[in-house]
Amino acid sequence: MTTPWTTDELRRCVSPLPRVELSHLPTPLEAWPRFAEALGGRVRVLAKRDDLTSTGCGGNKIRKLEFSLAAARAEGCDVIVHGLAGQSNYCRQTAAAAARCGMKCVLVLALDHKTGGVPQGNLLLDHLFGAEVRMVAPAEQAAAKEAVMAELRAQGHKPYLVGHRDEVFGAVGYALCLAEILEQASAMGQRIDAVCVSGRLGTTAGLVLGKRLLGFTGTVQSFHVAPSSSDEALRGPTVKVLNDAAAMLGSGERFTIDDVRNTDAYAGPHYGEPTPQCLEAMLLLGRTEGVVVSPVYTAKGLAGMVDFVRTGRIAAGSTVVFVHTGGLTETFAYNEEVYRAAAGG
């Protein structure tokens, strides 16, 4: 790309997309000096507090849902259908966003080790926000969502199934998030050297898209929270979202797997299972800054960033931004694991 866009140009390219207001933006960019000191004082750590996006207890999915719910409305849809893990932060935020927009929400969630007994954590909030919750075996989830879509159509509804396009909306939202970060850092007199985040799809893709479009010369490093079967499986889906998001904004930019920096080295053996490193990072942040990261997503990304700092892969003297994508509410479903770690094992 020869001429980077300004942040205003990026916003102008986004402005034709339908959008509803679900958050108070920009979210804060704040310093974590005690956390940085606990890492040896090698780097300056700033946090982009996207756990504070307001609707539904906050989180990164609110940025994409601003576009998704607007698209659903524009297409005449009246029911939002979604389904991921039983303690999904995304589904919890979707239920809240649908409630705020006056739309019905049906969640088809996967049964797992954190969905038994009386609902707690995100699953409890799904019910609080008025979602119709259907629990199914993981292998049956895709077919169950299609069955729900058919059922709703037969009842006279026009349902909206959350899917790939919504990841593209997420990438648009996180290109805008990087614009916020750069503007806020400039106002603080800071030059950003690295941006770190948990995940793989829309949020990661958006930060990489923003890096290219805005001419950001620092590093965007993502930490995936589940093991991948191959490097292509890890980074390939991000590239698909990246290229579709660039096209959505009218940009001719194209991306390859080499544009995406991601690792599953801190994911542990299974999705949804805390690792010793993520629990260590979670406790360190809680006890230095009074901020909670979740043991499924954000704590694994934070653990990766901590190790990158300690091993010099984020160079001494750098200013690094950790994008806090939320997940406080799922922590309560992991009360035993977190308590054991807090109590010393």
mmCIF file of C-alpha atoms in Angstrom:
data_model
loop_
_atom_site.group_PDB
_atom_site.id
_atom_site.type_symbol
_atom_site.label_atom_id
_atom_site.label_comp_id
_atom_site.label_asym_id
_atom_site.label_seq_id
_atom_site.Cartn_x
_atom_site.Cartn_y
_atom_site.Cartn_z
ATOM 1 C CA MET A 1 0.000 0.000 0.000
ATOM 2 C CA THR A 2 1.607 3.241 -1.105
ATOM 3 C CA THR A 3 -0.528 5.845 0.683
ATOM 4 C CA PRO A 4 -1.979 4.899 4.074
ATOM 5 C CA TRP A 5 -5.452 6.077 4.939
ATOM 6 C CA THR A 6 -6.013 8.592 7.675
ATOM 7 C CA THR A 7 -8.306 7.563 10.494
ATOM 8 C CA ASP A 8 -10.931 9.915 9.085
ATOM 9 C CA GLU A 9 -10.669 8.251 5.673
ATOM 10 C CA LEU A 10 -11.149 4.832 7.287
ATOM 11 C CA ARG A 11 -14.246 6.069 9.081
ATOM 12 C CA ARG A 12 -15.638 7.534 5.857
ATOM 13 C CA CYS A 13 -15.276 4.155 4.155
ATOM 14 C CA VAL A 14 -17.095 2.470 7.040
ATOM 15 C CA SER A 15 -19.887 5.038 7.259
ATOM 16 C CA PRO A 16 -22.093 3.596 4.446
ATOM 17 C CA LEU A 17 -22.529 0.355 6.420
ATOM 18 C CA PRO A 18 -25.720 0.175 8.519
ATOM 19 C CA ARG A 19 -24.878 0.390 12.223
ATOM 20 C CA VAL A 20 -26.644 0.549 15.572
ATOM 21 C CA GLU A 21 -25.110 2.087 18.675
ATOM 22 C CA LEU A 22 -24.402 -0.542 21.322
ATOM 23 C CA SER A 23 -21.390 0.955 23.063
ATOM 24 C CA HIS A 24 -19.693 4.098 24.286
ATOM 25 C CA LEU A 25 -16.704 4.503 21.986
ATOM 26 C CA PRO A 26 -13.819 4.986 22.113
ATOM 27 C CA THR A 27 -13.130 2.589 24.958
ATOM 28 C CA PRO A 28 -10.325 3.680 27.323
ATOM 29 C CA LEU A 29 -6.643 3.178 26.636
ATOM 30 C CA GLU A 30 -5.015 3.014 30.045
ATOM 31 C CA ALA A 31 -1.572 2.308 31.484
ATOM 32 C CA TRP A 32 -0.867 -0.778 33.588
ATOM 33 C CA PRO A 33 2.318 0.396 35.343
ATOM 34 C CA ARG A 34 2.259 -2.037 38.270
ATOM 35 C CA PHE A 35 1.719 -4.967 35.923
ATOM 36 C CA ALA A 36 4.605 -3.759 33.741
ATOM 37 C CA GLU A 37 6.817 -3.440 36.824
ATOM 38 C CA ALA A 38 5.936 -7.004 37.807
ATOM 39 C CA LEU A 39 7.266 -8.092 34.410
ATOM 40 C CA GLY A 40 10.605 -6.525 35.254
ATOM 41 C CA GLY A 41 9.943 -2.999 34.037
ATOM 42 C CA ARG A 42 11.191 -3.956 30.569
ATOM 43 C CA VAL A 43 8.249 -2.502 28.642
ATOM 44 C CA ARG A 44 5.430 -0.001 29.012
ATOM 45 C CA VAL A 45 2.049 -1.774 29.005
ATOM 46 C CA LEU A 46 -1.153 -0.090 27.887
ATOM 47 C CA ALA A 47 -4.558 -1.765 27.820
ATOM 48 C CA LYS A 48 -7.327 -1.137 25.319
ATOM 49 C CA ARG A 49 -10.334 -1.753 27.546
ATOM 50 C CA ASP A 50 -12.785 -3.405 25.174
ATOM 51 C CA ASP A 51 -14.119 -5.287 28.161
ATOM 52 C CA LEU A 52 -15.900 -1.957 28.799
ATOM 53 C CA THR A 53 -18.074 -1.832 25.684
ATOM 54 C CA SER A 54 -21.132 -1.616 27.963
ATOM 55 C CA THR A 55 -23.948 -3.725 26.436
ATOM 56 C CA GLY A 56 -24.302 -7.180 27.949
ATOM 57 C CA CYS A 57 -21.356 -6.737 30.360
ATOM 58 C CA GLY A 58 -19.061 -5.742 27.520
ATOM 59 C CA GLY A 59 -16.546 -7.485 25.290
ATOM 60 C CA ASN A 60 -15.123 -7.368 21.806
ATOM 61 C CA LYS A 61 -18.146 -8.828 20.021
ATOM 62 C CA ILE A 62 -20.154 -5.667 20.641
ATOM 63 C CA ARG A 63 -18.139 -3.889 17.945
ATOM 64 C CA LYS A 64 -19.221 -6.431 15.318
ATOM 65 C CA LEU A 65 -22.765 -6.697 16.642
ATOM 66 C CA GLU A 66 -23.267 -2.994 15.949
ATOM 67 C CA PHE A 67 -23.042 -3.919 12.260
ATOM 68 C CA SER A 68 -24.678 -7.357 12.488
ATOM 69 C CA LEU A 69 -27.846 -6.160 14.220
ATOM 70 C CA ALA A 70 -28.139 -3.228 11.812
ATOM 71 C CA ALA A 71 -27.758 -5.587 8.844
ATOM 72 C CA ALA A 72 -30.400 -7.902 10.296
ATOM 73 C CA ARG A 73 -32.813 -4.998 10.710
ATOM 74 C CA ALA A 74 -32.105 -3.691 7.199
ATOM 75 C CA GLU A 75 -32.890 -7.147 5.796
ATOM 76 C CA GLY A 76 -36.175 -7.323 7.678
ATOM 77 C CA CYS A 77 -35.074 -10.022 10.106
ATOM 78 C CA ASP A 78 -36.771 -10.322 13.490
ATOM 79 C CA VAL A 79 -34.899 -13.185 15.199
ATOM 80 C CA ILE A 80 -31.164 -13.606 15.758
ATOM 81 C CA VAL A 81 -29.889 -17.193 15.813
ATOM 82 C CA HIS A 82 -26.430 -18.037 17.096
ATOM 83 C CA GLY A 83 -24.627 -20.888 18.767
ATOM 84 C CA LEU A 84 -21.140 -21.666 20.002
ATOM 85 C CA ALA A 85 -19.737 -23.053 23.254
ATOM 86 C CA GLY A 86 -22.018 -23.322 26.262
ATOM 87 C CA GLN A 87 -20.185 -20.465 28.017
ATOM 88 C CA SER A 88 -19.706 -18.358 24.876
ATOM 89 C CA ASN A 89 -18.988 -14.674 25.446
ATOM 90 C CA TYR A 90 -20.098 -13.965 21.880
ATOM 91 C CA CYS A 91 -23.491 -15.580 22.427
ATOM 92 C CA ARG A 92 -23.985 -13.715 25.709
ATOM 93 C CA GLN A 93 -23.275 -10.411 23.963
ATOM 94 C CA THR A 94 -25.539 -11.392 21.063
ATOM 95 C CA ALA A 95 -28.424 -12.072 23.450
ATOM 96 C CA ALA A 96 -27.901 -8.689 25.111
ATOM 97 C CA ALA A 97 -27.620 -6.828 21.794
ATOM 98 C CA ALA A 98 -30.791 -8.476 20.495
ATOM 99 C CA ALA A 99 -32.640 -7.471 23.676
ATOM 100 C CA ARG A 100 -31.466 -3.888 23.301
ATOM 101 C CA CYS A 101 -32.646 -3.841 19.694
ATOM 102 C CA GLY A 102 -36.027 -5.397 20.529
ATOM 103 C CA MET A 103 -35.326 -8.640 18.659
ATOM 104 C CA LYS A 104 -35.870 -12.246 19.675
ATOM 105 C CA CYS A 105 -32.715 -14.347 20.146
ATOM 106 C CA VAL A 106 -32.350 -18.115 19.960
ATOM 107 C CA LEU A 107 -29.057 -19.613 21.119
ATOM 108 C CA VAL A 108 -28.138 -23.183 20.182
ATOM 109 C CA LEU A 109 -25.307 -23.926 22.598
ATOM 110 C CA ALA A 110 -22.978 -26.904 22.910
ATOM 111 C CA LEU A 111 -23.158 -29.055 26.008
ATOM 112 C CA ASP A 112 -19.778 -29.262 27.739
ATOM 113 C CA HIS A 113 -18.112 -29.550 31.139
ATOM 114 C CA LYS A 114 -19.266 -26.044 32.131
ATOM 115 C CA THR A 115 -22.984 -26.286 31.328
ATOM 116 C CA GLY A 116 -24.272 -28.740 33.931
ATOM 117 C CA GLY A 117 -26.430 -27.894 36.936
ATOM 118 C CA VAL A 118 -27.944 -24.490 37.596
ATOM 119 C CA PRO A 119 -26.731 -22.064 34.898
ATOM 120 C CA GLN A 120 -23.947 -19.691 35.883
ATOM 121 C CA GLY A 121 -21.529 -17.354 34.150
ATOM 122 C CA ASN A 122 -22.457 -16.489 30.572
ATOM 123 C CA LEU A 123 -25.123 -19.166 30.404
ATOM 124 C CA LEU A 124 -26.963 -17.545 33.313
ATOM 125 C CA LEU A 125 -26.817 -14.171 31.549
ATOM 126 C CA ASP A 126 -28.144 -15.672 28.321
ATOM 127 C CA HIS A 127 -31.337 -16.471 30.216
ATOM 128 C CA LEU A 128 -31.336 -13.095 31.983
ATOM 129 C CA PHE A 129 -31.193 -11.298 28.620
ATOM 130 C CA GLY A 130 -34.236 -13.243 27.450
ATOM 131 C CA ALA A 131 -32.646 -15.589 24.923
ATOM 132 C CA GLU A 132 -34.302 -18.896 24.141
ATOM 133 C CA VAL A 133 -31.519 -21.356 24.953
ATOM 134 C CA ARG A 134 -31.300 -24.828 23.438
ATOM 135 C CA MET A 135 -28.496 -27.125 24.568
ATOM 136 C CA VAL A 136 -27.277 -29.783 22.132
ATOM 137 C CA ALA A 137 -24.362 -32.166 21.740
ATOM 138 C CA PRO A 138 -21.432 -30.504 19.923
ATOM 139 C CA ALA A 139 -21.692 -32.885 16.962
ATOM 140 C CA GLU A 140 -25.356 -31.939 16.500
ATOM 141 C CA GLN A 141 -24.942 -28.164 16.752
ATOM 142 C CA ALA A 142 -24.724 -27.230 13.062
ATOM 143 C CA ALA A 143 -27.751 -29.314 12.140
ATOM 144 C CA ALA A 144 -29.656 -28.002 15.166
ATOM 145 C CA LYS A 145 -29.096 -24.389 14.090
ATOM 146 C CA GLU A 146 -30.409 -25.144 10.607
ATOM 147 C CA ALA A 147 -33.431 -26.856 12.161
ATOM 148 C CA VAL A 148 -34.101 -23.774 14.289
ATOM 149 C CA MET A 149 -33.899 -21.570 11.186
ATOM 150 C CA ALA A 150 -36.440 -23.782 9.400
ATOM 151 C CA GLU A 151 -38.706 -23.830 12.451
ATOM 152 C CA LEU A 152 -38.670 -20.050 12.740
ATOM 153 C CA ARG A 153 -39.414 -19.584 9.049
ATOM 154 C CA ALA A 154 -42.366 -21.972 9.364
ATOM 155 C CA GLN A 155 -43.675 -19.790 12.196
ATOM 156 C CA GLY A 156 -43.587 -16.727 9.940
ATOM 157 C CA HIS A 157 -40.333 -15.241 11.251
ATOM 158 C CA LYS A 158 -37.379 -14.049 9.220
ATOM 159 C CA PRO A 159 -34.329 -15.286 11.167
ATOM 160 C CA TYR A 160 -30.752 -14.045 10.885
ATOM 161 C CA LEU A 161 -28.062 -16.701 11.382
ATOM 162 C CA VAL A 162 -24.783 -15.326 12.706
ATOM 163 C CA GLY A 163 -21.889 -16.552 10.571
ATOM 164 C CA HIS A 164 -18.922 -15.601 8.385
ATOM 165 C CA ARG A 165 -20.190 -12.162 7.347
ATOM 166 C CA ASP A 166 -20.342 -11.210 11.001
ATOM 167 C CA GLU A 167 -16.645 -12.021 11.370
ATOM 168 C CA VAL A 168 -16.080 -9.619 8.476
ATOM 169 C CA PHE A 169 -18.092 -7.003 10.354
ATOM 170 C CA GLY A 170 -15.846 -7.731 13.329
ATOM 171 C CA ALA A 171 -12.782 -7.019 11.223
ATOM 172 C CA VAL A 172 -14.258 -3.674 10.173
ATOM 173 C CA GLY A 173 -14.941 -2.914 13.823
ATOM 174 C CA TYR A 174 -11.395 -3.750 14.869
ATOM 175 C CA ALA A 175 -9.797 -1.728 12.092
ATOM 176 C CA LEU A 176 -11.691 1.142 13.702
ATOM 177 C CA CYS A 177 -10.435 -0.010 17.104
ATOM 178 C CA LEU A 178 -6.835 0.266 15.931
ATOM 179 C CA ALA A 179 -7.619 3.782 14.728
ATOM 180 C CA GLU A 180 -8.815 4.581 18.246
ATOM 181 C CA ILE A 181 -5.662 3.098 19.762
ATOM 182 C CA LEU A 182 -3.375 5.143 17.521
ATOM 183 C CA GLU A 183 -5.269 8.369 18.171
ATOM 184 C CA GLN A 184 -5.349 7.783 21.927
ATOM 185 C CA ALA A 185 -1.670 6.850 22.040
ATOM 186 C CA SER A 186 -0.774 9.970 20.096
ATOM 187 C CA ALA A 187 -2.721 12.085 22.582
ATOM 188 C CA MET A 188 -0.728 10.389 25.377
ATOM 189 C CA GLY A 189 2.558 11.078 23.593
ATOM 190 C CA GLN A 190 3.147 7.356 23.077
ATOM 191 C CA ARG A 191 4.418 5.455 20.053
ATOM 192 C CA ILE A 192 3.009 1.922 19.927
ATOM 193 C CA ASP A 193 5.445 -0.865 19.064
ATOM 194 C CA ALA A 194 3.191 -3.906 19.457
ATOM 195 C CA VAL A 195 -0.491 -4.753 19.821
ATOM 196 C CA CYS A 196 -1.376 -8.115 21.399
ATOM 197 C CA VAL A 197 -4.757 -9.839 21.429
ATOM 198 C CA SER A 198 -6.397 -13.216 21.997
ATOM 199 C CA GLY A 199 -8.188 -15.012 19.191
ATOM 200 C CA ARG A 200 -8.045 -15.754 15.492
ATOM 201 C CA LEU A 201 -10.908 -14.392 13.374
ATOM 202 C CA GLY A 202 -12.657 -11.005 13.261
ATOM 203 C CA THR A 203 -10.787 -9.204 16.027
ATOM 204 C CA THR A 204 -7.349 -10.332 14.874
ATOM 205 C CA ALA A 205 -8.239 -9.728 11.231
ATOM 206 C CA GLY A 206 -9.416 -6.208 11.999
ATOM 207 C CA LEU A 207 -6.222 -5.221 13.766
ATOM 208 C CA VAL A 208 -4.161 -6.591 10.862
ATOM 209 C CA LEU A 209 -6.431 -4.808 8.383
ATOM 210 C CA GLY A 210 -6.064 -1.574 10.315
ATOM 211 C CA LYS A 211 -2.301 -2.003 10.421
ATOM 212 C CA ARG A 212 -2.161 -2.147 6.610
ATOM 213 C CA LEU A 213 -4.751 0.515 5.855
ATOM 214 C CA LEU A 214 -3.482 3.020 8.416
ATOM 215 C CA GLY A 215 0.216 2.392 7.831
ATOM 216 C CA PHE A 216 0.879 1.228 11.399
ATOM 217 C CA THR A 217 4.497 0.026 11.520
ATOM 218 C CA GLY A 218 4.281 -1.864 14.804
ATOM 219 C CA THR A 219 3.526 -5.542 15.279
ATOM 220 C CA VAL A 220 0.088 -7.119 15.645
ATOM 221 C CA GLN A 221 0.523 -10.393 17.533
ATOM 222 C CA SER A 222 -2.408 -12.697 18.198
ATOM 223 C CA PHE A 223 -2.581 -15.651 20.584
ATOM 224 C CA HIS A 224 -5.119 -18.321 19.735
ATOM 225 C CA VAL A 225 -6.933 -20.063 22.579
ATOM 226 C CA ALA A 226 -7.309 -23.552 21.099
ATOM 227 C CA PRO A 227 -4.743 -25.886 19.517
ATOM 228 C CA SER A 228 -4.717 -25.971 15.717
ATOM 229 C CA SER A 229 -4.065 -28.927 13.460
ATOM 230 C CA SER A 230 -1.783 -26.929 11.163
ATOM 231 C CA ASP A 231 -0.459 -23.454 10.502
ATOM 232 C CA GLU A 232 -2.921 -23.113 7.636
ATOM 233 C CA ALA A 233 -5.802 -24.002 9.982
ATOM 234 C CA LEU A 234 -4.543 -21.397 12.441
ATOM 235 C CA ARG A 235 -3.958 -18.456 10.111
ATOM 236 C CA GLY A 236 -5.886 -19.294 6.938
ATOM 237 C CA PRO A 237 -9.357 -18.393 8.264
ATOM 238 C CA THR A 238 -8.024 -14.998 9.347
ATOM 239 C CA VAL A 239 -6.847 -14.302 5.799
ATOM 240 C CA LYS A 240 -10.295 -15.096 4.397
ATOM 241 C CA VAL A 241 -11.883 -12.608 6.808
ATOM 242 C CA LEU A 242 -9.173 -10.029 6.042
ATOM 243 C CA ASN A 243 -9.716 -10.106 2.302
ATOM 244 C CA ASP A 244 -13.495 -9.985 2.618
ATOM 245 C CA ALA A 245 -13.270 -7.041 5.026
ATOM 246 C CA ALA A 246 -10.934 -5.137 2.708
ATOM 247 C CA ALA A 247 -13.416 -5.674 -0.113
ATOM 248 C CA MET A 248 -16.311 -4.553 2.103
ATOM 249 C CA LEU A 249 -14.480 -1.249 2.646
ATOM 250 C CA GLY A 250 -13.736 -0.817 -1.045
ATOM 251 C CA SER A 251 -10.019 -1.392 -0.626
ATOM 252 C CA GLY A 252 -8.002 -3.284 -3.209
ATOM 253 C CA GLU A 253 -5.627 -4.618 -0.569
ATOM 254 C CA ARG A 254 -5.048 -8.379 -0.536
ATOM 255 C CA PHE A 255 -3.607 -10.422 2.290
ATOM 256 C CA THR A 256 -1.808 -13.745 2.597
ATOM 257 C CA ILE A 257 -0.959 -16.022 5.482
ATOM 258 C CA ASP A 258 2.365 -14.191 5.858
ATOM 259 C CA ASP A 259 0.500 -11.051 6.977
ATOM 260 C CA VAL A 260 -0.899 -12.775 10.058
ATOM 261 C CA ARG A 261 1.149 -13.355 13.210
ATOM 262 C CA ASN A 262 -0.598 -15.877 15.438
ATOM 263 C CA THR A 263 0.442 -18.727 17.692
ATOM 264 C CA ASP A 264 -1.378 -21.449 19.593
ATOM 265 C CA ALA A 265 1.629 -22.073 21.844
ATOM 266 C CA TYR A 266 -0.288 -20.806 24.904
ATOM 267 C CA ALA A 267 -3.617 -22.495 24.142
ATOM 268 C CA GLY A 268 -3.029 -25.660 26.141
ATOM 269 C CA PRO A 269 -4.344 -29.037 25.031
ATOM 270 C CA HIS A 270 -8.024 -28.080 24.815
ATOM 271 C CA TYR A 271 -10.302 -25.110 24.238
ATOM 272 C CA GLY A 272 -12.040 -23.971 27.410
ATOM 273 C CA GLU A 273 -9.492 -25.448 29.787
ATOM 274 C CA PRO A 274 -7.296 -23.021 31.752
ATOM 275 C CA THR A 275 -3.534 -23.507 31.622
ATOM 276 C CA PRO A 276 -1.108 -22.872 34.506
ATOM 277 C CA GLN A 277 0.376 -19.981 32.509
ATOM 278 C CA CYS A 278 -2.989 -18.305 31.918
ATOM 279 C CA LEU A 279 -3.959 -18.632 35.574
ATOM 280 C CA GLU A 280 -0.596 -17.128 36.563
ATOM 281 C CA ALA A 281 -1.171 -14.185 34.215
ATOM 282 C CA MET A 282 -4.730 -13.784 35.479
ATOM 283 C CA LEU A 283 -3.579 -13.603 39.100
ATOM 284 C CA LEU A 284 -0.678 -11.288 38.294
ATOM 285 C CA LEU A 285 -2.956 -8.776 36.590
ATOM 286 C CA GLY A 286 -5.648 -9.020 39.235
ATOM 287 C CA ARG A 287 -3.140 -8.433 42.023
ATOM 288 C CA THR A 288 -1.307 -5.553 40.367
ATOM 289 C CA GLU A 289 -4.054 -3.661 38.516
ATOM 290 C CA GLY A 290 -7.357 -4.966 39.908
ATOM 291 C CA VAL A 291 -8.449 -6.071 36.417
ATOM 292 C CA VAL A 292 -9.934 -9.475 35.542
ATOM 293 C CA VAL A 293 -9.078 -11.447 32.421
ATOM 294 C CA SER A 294 -10.929 -14.682 31.715
ATOM 295 C CA PRO A 295 -9.331 -18.153 31.873
ATOM 296 C CA VAL A 296 -10.662 -19.140 28.432
ATOM 297 C CA TYR A 297 -9.651 -16.238 26.167
ATOM 298 C CA THR A 298 -8.025 -13.126 27.515
ATOM 299 C CA ALA A 299 -5.825 -14.806 30.131
ATOM 300 C CA LYS A 300 -4.312 -17.096 27.487
ATOM 301 C CA GLY A 301 -3.502 -14.095 25.300
ATOM 302 C CA LEU A 302 -2.090 -12.263 28.294
ATOM 303 C CA ALA A 303 0.040 -15.299 29.161
ATOM 304 C CA GLY A 304 1.464 -15.205 25.654
ATOM 305 C CA MET A 305 2.235 -11.502 25.906
ATOM 306 C CA VAL A 306 3.900 -12.030 29.305
ATOM 307 C CA ASP A 307 6.130 -14.736 27.874
ATOM 308 C CA PHE A 308 6.980 -12.612 24.827
ATOM 309 C CA VAL A 309 8.094 -9.824 27.184
ATOM 310 C CA ARG A 310 10.069 -12.122 29.475
ATOM 311 C CA THR A 311 11.860 -13.813 26.581
ATOM 312 C CA GLY A 312 12.608 -10.610 24.667
ATOM 313 C CA ARG A 313 10.359 -11.304 21.705
ATOM 314 C CA ILE A 314 8.791 -7.986 22.648
ATOM 315 C CA ALA A 315 11.920 -5.904 22.965
ATOM 316 C CA ALA A 316 12.886 -4.044 26.106
ATOM 317 C CA GLY A 317 11.882 -0.394 25.883
ATOM 318 C CA SER A 318 8.802 -1.149 23.781
ATOM 319 C CA THR A 319 5.311 0.169 24.374
ATOM 320 C CA VAL A 320 2.844 -2.688 23.995
ATOM 321 C CA VAL A 321 -0.957 -2.542 23.921
ATOM 322 C CA PHE A 322 -2.955 -5.488 25.211
ATOM 323 C CA VAL A 323 -6.449 -5.480 23.732
ATOM 324 C CA HIS A 324 -8.655 -6.662 26.590
ATOM 325 C CA THR A 325 -11.567 -8.316 24.794
ATOM 326 C CA GLY A 326 -13.625 -9.103 27.899
ATOM 327 C CA GLY A 327 -14.880 -12.345 29.393
ATOM 328 C CA LEU A 328 -15.251 -11.387 33.048
ATOM 329 C CA THR A 329 -18.600 -13.178 33.281
ATOM 330 C CA GLU A 330 -17.305 -16.568 32.101
ATOM 331 C CA THR A 331 -14.796 -16.499 34.966
ATOM 332 C CA PHE A 332 -17.576 -17.442 37.389
ATOM 333 C CA ALA A 333 -18.081 -20.746 35.577
ATOM 334 C CA TYR A 334 -14.417 -21.487 36.364
ATOM 335 C CA ASN A 335 -14.669 -20.651 40.040
ATOM 336 C CA GLU A 336 -12.972 -23.853 41.193
ATOM 337 C CA GLU A 337 -9.947 -23.524 38.930
ATOM 338 C CA VAL A 338 -9.493 -19.833 39.695
ATOM 339 C CA TYR A 339 -9.932 -20.318 43.433
ATOM 340 C CA ARG A 340 -7.400 -23.144 43.553
ATOM 341 C CA ALA A 341 -4.873 -20.983 41.717
ATOM 342 C CA ALA A 342 -5.581 -17.975 43.944
ATOM 343 C CA ALA A 343 -5.238 -20.117 47.064
ATOM 344 C CA GLY A 344 -1.904 -21.472 45.914
ATOM 345 C CA GLY A 345 -2.948 -24.723 44.281
#
